[in-house]
Tab-separated table of C-alpha atoms in Angstrom:
chain	number	residue	atom	x	y	z
A	27	MET	CA	0.000	0.000	0.000
A	28	PHE	CA	2.802	2.393	0.920
A	29	THR	CA	6.301	1.889	-0.473
A	30	ASN	CA	9.454	2.614	1.508
A	31	ILE	CA	10.381	5.359	-0.965
A	32	GLU	CA	7.001	7.070	-0.539
A	33	ILE	CA	7.272	6.950	3.246
A	34	THR	CA	10.758	8.477	3.296
A	35	GLU	CA	9.488	11.379	1.172
A	36	PHE	CA	6.573	12.253	3.484
A	37	SER	CA	6.591	15.622	5.219
A	38	ASP	CA	5.938	15.712	8.975
A	39	LEU	CA	2.271	16.464	8.324
A	40	GLU	CA	1.978	13.664	5.763
A	41	PHE	CA	3.702	11.240	8.095
A	42	SER	CA	1.237	11.981	10.908
A	43	LEU	CA	-1.583	11.313	8.433
A	44	TYR	CA	0.068	8.101	7.254
A	45	ASN	CA	0.576	6.977	10.856
A	46	PHE	CA	-3.112	7.397	11.674
A	47	ILE	CA	-4.184	5.532	8.527
A	48	VAL	CA	-1.980	2.480	9.096
A	49	THR	CA	-2.924	2.396	12.790
A	50	HIS	CA	-6.700	2.676	12.195
A	51	PRO	CA	-7.358	1.417	8.633
A	52	GLU	CA	-10.689	-0.191	9.654
A	53	LYS	CA	-11.960	3.276	10.694
A	54	VAL	CA	-10.494	5.231	7.772
A	55	ILE	CA	-12.274	3.195	5.063
A	56	TYR	CA	-15.652	4.383	6.434
A	57	MET	CA	-14.664	8.008	7.114
A	58	ARG	CA	-15.554	11.082	5.110
A	59	ILE	CA	-12.616	13.304	4.267
A	60	ARG	CA	-13.789	15.861	6.838
A	61	ASP	CA	-13.966	13.167	9.535
A	62	LEU	CA	-10.357	12.186	8.853
A	63	ALA	CA	-9.346	15.841	8.829
A	64	ASN	CA	-10.879	16.353	12.277
A	65	GLU	CA	-9.257	13.204	13.684
A	66	THR	CA	-5.783	14.061	12.400
A	67	HIS	CA	-5.965	17.866	12.686
A	68	VAL	CA	-5.115	18.101	8.985
A	69	SER	CA	-7.082	20.120	6.447
A	70	PRO	CA	-9.193	18.307	3.795
A	71	THR	CA	-7.059	19.983	1.131
A	72	SER	CA	-3.904	18.478	2.640
A	73	ILE	CA	-5.536	15.030	2.641
A	74	LEU	CA	-6.403	15.427	-1.046
A	75	ARG	CA	-2.816	16.422	-1.823
A	76	PHE	CA	-1.635	13.368	0.147
A	77	CYS	CA	-3.871	11.079	-1.930
A	78	LYS	CA	-2.764	12.623	-5.218
A	79	LYS	CA	0.890	12.345	-4.190
A	80	LEU	CA	0.309	8.597	-3.850
A	81	GLY	CA	-1.223	8.426	-7.330
A	82	TYR	CA	-4.949	8.461	-6.505
A	83	ASP	CA	-7.537	10.806	-8.015
A	84	GLY	CA	-9.017	11.578	-4.630
A	85	PHE	CA	-9.881	10.348	-1.154
A	86	THR	CA	-12.651	8.015	-2.360
A	87	GLU	CA	-10.298	6.110	-4.671
A	88	PHE	CA	-7.718	5.957	-1.895
A	89	LYS	CA	-10.286	4.374	0.470
A	90	VAL	CA	-11.248	1.784	-2.157
A	91	GLN	CA	-7.605	0.763	-2.558
A	92	LEU	CA	-7.122	0.695	1.215
A	93	LYS	CA	-10.144	-1.627	1.560
A	94	MET	CA	-8.792	-3.929	-1.182
A	95	TYR	CA	-5.389	-4.008	0.485
A	96	MET	CA	-6.947	-4.923	3.839
A	97	ASN	CA	-8.892	-7.787	2.233
A	98	GLN	CA	-5.766	-9.118	0.519
A	99	THR	CA	-3.826	-9.006	3.778
A	100	GLU	CA	-6.598	-10.804	5.685
A	101	ASN	CA	-6.826	-13.553	3.054
A	102	LEU	CA	-3.116	-14.323	3.000
A	103	SER	CA	-2.414	-17.799	4.271
A	104	PHE	CA	0.906	-19.099	5.477
A	105	ILE	CA	2.628	-22.205	4.242
A	106	HIS	CA	2.656	-24.710	7.092
A	107	SER	CA	6.162	-25.381	8.392
A	108	THR	CA	5.612	-29.133	8.034
A	109	THR	CA	4.837	-28.663	4.337
A	110	SER	CA	8.054	-26.699	3.800
A	111	LEU	CA	10.080	-29.275	5.699
A	112	THR	CA	8.565	-32.100	3.638
A	113	GLU	CA	9.469	-30.232	0.441
A	114	TYR	CA	13.034	-29.895	1.621
A	115	LEU	CA	13.408	-33.524	2.670
A	116	GLU	CA	11.859	-34.895	-0.516
A	117	ARG	CA	14.100	-32.850	-2.785
A	118	THR	CA	17.389	-32.970	-0.958
A	119	MET	CA	17.755	-35.995	1.298
A	120	GLN	CA	19.104	-38.262	-1.427
A	121	HIS	CA	22.436	-40.015	-1.834
A	122	ASP	CA	23.986	-37.415	-4.164
A	123	TYR	CA	22.976	-34.575	-1.812
A	124	ASN	CA	24.476	-36.325	1.186
A	125	GLN	CA	27.607	-36.940	-0.852
A	126	ARG	CA	27.821	-33.224	-1.614
A	127	ILE	CA	27.580	-32.400	2.099
A	128	SER	CA	30.394	-34.869	2.732
A	129	THR	CA	32.597	-33.334	0.012
A	130	ILE	CA	31.983	-29.788	1.266
A	131	SER	CA	32.699	-30.841	4.851
A	132	GLN	CA	36.081	-32.220	3.819
A	133	SER	CA	36.914	-28.849	2.276
A	134	ILE	CA	35.825	-27.054	5.469
A	135	ALA	CA	37.849	-29.429	7.637
A	136	ALA	CA	40.985	-28.648	5.613
A	137	ALA	CA	40.569	-24.872	6.036
A	138	GLN	CA	42.164	-22.872	8.820
A	139	THR	CA	39.337	-20.363	9.234
A	140	ILE	CA	35.617	-20.441	8.460
A	141	ILE	CA	33.934	-17.121	7.637
A	142	PHE	CA	30.135	-16.923	7.724
A	143	ILE	CA	28.507	-14.175	5.663
A	144	GLY	CA	24.863	-13.065	5.594
A	145	SER	CA	22.531	-10.133	6.193
A	146	GLY	CA	19.094	-9.775	7.757
A	147	THR	CA	17.696	-13.135	8.836
A	148	SER	CA	20.536	-14.833	6.973
A	149	GLY	CA	22.939	-12.751	9.063
A	150	ILE	CA	21.398	-14.106	12.262
A	151	LEU	CA	21.802	-17.639	10.921
A	152	ALA	CA	25.378	-16.851	9.882
A	153	GLU	CA	26.131	-15.940	13.498
A	154	TYR	CA	24.433	-19.138	14.641
A	155	GLY	CA	26.521	-21.168	12.184
A	156	SER	CA	29.708	-19.513	13.413
A	157	ARG	CA	28.908	-20.333	17.039
A	158	TYR	CA	27.891	-23.897	16.184
A	159	PHE	CA	31.106	-24.620	14.272
A	160	SER	CA	33.191	-23.001	17.013
A	161	ALA	CA	31.462	-25.175	19.612
A	162	LEU	CA	32.697	-28.169	17.610
A	163	LYS	CA	36.253	-26.819	17.797
A	164	LYS	CA	36.438	-25.317	14.292
A	165	PHE	CA	37.373	-21.633	14.585
A	166	SER	CA	34.758	-19.507	12.848
A	167	LEU	CA	33.640	-15.899	12.632
A	168	HIS	CA	30.710	-14.168	11.002
A	169	ILE	CA	30.512	-10.987	8.933
A	170	ASN	CA	27.353	-8.914	8.451
A	171	ASP	CA	29.113	-5.743	7.282
A	172	PRO	CA	29.252	-5.568	3.447
A	173	TYR	CA	32.253	-3.214	3.673
A	174	PHE	CA	34.309	-5.489	5.913
A	175	PRO	CA	37.932	-5.343	4.617
A	176	MET	CA	39.141	-8.481	2.864
A	177	TYR	CA	42.902	-9.040	2.672
A	178	THR	CA	44.823	-12.037	1.392
A	179	SER	CA	46.894	-12.402	4.566
A	180	SER	CA	43.804	-12.688	6.765
A	181	LEU	CA	41.989	-15.025	4.369
A	182	GLU	CA	44.797	-17.503	3.801
A	183	ASN	CA	43.503	-21.084	3.786
A	184	SER	CA	39.933	-20.036	4.600
A	185	VAL	CA	36.452	-20.853	3.341
A	186	ALA	CA	33.411	-18.577	3.370
A	187	ILE	CA	29.953	-19.988	3.990
A	188	VAL	CA	27.566	-17.444	2.477
A	189	LEU	CA	23.849	-17.488	3.306
A	190	SER	CA	21.139	-15.883	1.174
A	191	VAL	CA	17.583	-17.002	0.392
A	192	SER	CA	17.450	-15.362	-3.044
A	193	GLY	CA	21.159	-15.424	-3.779
A	194	GLU	CA	20.718	-12.019	-5.405
A	195	THR	CA	21.377	-9.598	-2.519
A	196	GLU	CA	23.862	-7.148	-4.024
A	197	SER	CA	25.858	-6.444	-0.852
A	198	ILE	CA	26.277	-10.172	-0.159
A	199	ILE	CA	27.324	-10.909	-3.742
A	200	ASN	CA	29.879	-8.091	-3.558
A	201	ILE	CA	31.518	-9.330	-0.352
A	202	ALA	CA	31.509	-12.925	-1.635
A	203	ASN	CA	33.205	-11.738	-4.826
A	204	ARG	CA	35.852	-9.872	-2.838
A	205	ALA	CA	36.541	-12.936	-0.720
A	206	LYS	CA	36.789	-15.116	-3.817
A	207	GLU	CA	39.234	-12.692	-5.456
A	208	GLU	CA	41.434	-13.007	-2.363
A	209	GLY	CA	41.540	-16.782	-2.769
A	210	THR	CA	38.813	-17.803	-0.338
A	211	LYS	CA	36.759	-20.838	-1.289
A	212	ILE	CA	33.055	-19.934	-1.436
A	213	ILE	CA	30.328	-22.245	-0.149
A	214	SER	CA	26.815	-20.837	-0.579
A	215	ILE	CA	23.508	-21.941	0.904
A	216	THR	CA	20.606	-20.583	-1.147
A	217	ASN	CA	17.020	-21.541	-1.921
A	218	TYR	CA	17.697	-22.216	-5.612
A	219	PRO	CA	20.866	-23.173	-7.536
A	220	ASP	CA	20.435	-20.838	-10.514
A	221	CYS	CA	21.044	-17.549	-8.653
A	222	THR	CA	24.090	-15.287	-9.004
A	223	LEU	CA	25.575	-16.269	-5.642
A	224	ALA	CA	25.327	-19.988	-6.401
A	225	LYS	CA	26.995	-19.512	-9.778
A	226	LEU	CA	30.035	-17.724	-8.342
A	227	SER	CA	30.450	-20.310	-5.563
A	228	ASP	CA	32.828	-23.246	-5.516
A	229	TYR	CA	30.085	-25.267	-3.850
A	230	ASN	CA	26.358	-24.633	-3.478
A	231	LEU	CA	23.705	-26.260	-1.323
A	232	SER	CA	20.131	-25.363	-2.298
A	233	TYR	CA	17.104	-26.266	-0.218
A	234	PHE	CA	14.204	-25.806	-2.676
A	235	VAL	CA	11.303	-24.629	-0.510
A	236	SER	CA	8.375	-22.450	-1.575
A	237	THR	CA	9.235	-18.759	-1.328
A	238	GLU	CA	6.878	-16.904	0.981
A	239	TYR	CA	6.346	-13.145	1.323
A	240	ARG	CA	4.047	-11.024	3.447
A	241	GLU	CA	3.952	-7.437	2.209
A	242	THR	CA	7.650	-6.704	1.520
A	243	PHE	CA	9.069	-9.217	4.011
A	244	ASN	CA	10.601	-12.524	2.948
A	245	LEU	CA	9.167	-15.170	5.286
A	246	THR	CA	10.595	-18.206	3.506
A	247	THR	CA	11.245	-20.839	6.165
A	248	GLN	CA	14.848	-21.127	7.310
A	249	ILE	CA	14.511	-24.530	8.983
A	250	PRO	CA	16.482	-26.184	6.125
A	251	VAL	CA	19.349	-23.715	6.591
A	252	ILE	CA	19.696	-24.627	10.263
A	253	HIS	CA	19.665	-28.318	9.351
A	254	LEU	CA	22.324	-27.824	6.665
A	255	LEU	CA	24.574	-25.787	8.965
A	256	GLU	CA	24.367	-28.384	11.709
A	257	SER	CA	24.908	-31.246	9.239
A	258	LEU	CA	28.003	-29.549	7.805
A	259	ALA	CA	29.380	-28.834	11.284
A	260	LYS	CA	28.933	-32.405	12.499
A	261	GLU	CA	30.344	-33.879	9.296
A	262	THR	CA	33.318	-31.496	9.503
A	263	TYR	CA	33.925	-32.508	13.119
A	264	LYS	CA	33.940	-36.140	12.025
A	265	TYR	CA	36.650	-35.497	9.406
A	266	ILE	CA	38.777	-33.482	11.822
A	267	ASN	CA	38.689	-36.253	14.395
A	268	THR	CA	39.369	-39.271	12.159
């Protein structure tokens, strides 16, 4: 209904109007323009300008779109976590996939340092992966700063495990590219194998679950990522201790 760009361009008056609308949408759709003006202490003319700035002919059209948006939001259904997990298991838990995990784990075991890279939710999981590997006595660190300096001396004999649902996040691709240019082996965990990040990686693990959004937020389940991180860590530990 409102884009991030539109919101950042609101004046103080427009933002107060926006704030009332998103807080009380069920009231606004039944209000006359003068009612909204009285509630928000904004003139009817200012409300009309606000609507036109958003691309609507007037307040009536704006209310129609607000009502439609509310109905769409109410009718959104979530993918059950069990369904997503079943998708993942059916598509990945096969001999060749397990063999790939084994091969990647050998590469991790041979490295001196493991660097986890991710942003947003993937950044939280990158930190989790770093702690999990470290708990199994494989020194790891995580990076969530896209401008983190990458130097050959600090990346010698290292691997980077890069997490991204889409595999198209520009800042993550950039830091993965910099690490690769410095000689770091790239292991990516993405939802699909045909993304930019997967293509630039030495190894890729994809988990193939249905992508899920609510408004502008990516709510794709990350249960498979946790399973893959833990599987890699345990398999790596096995190679280190044999």
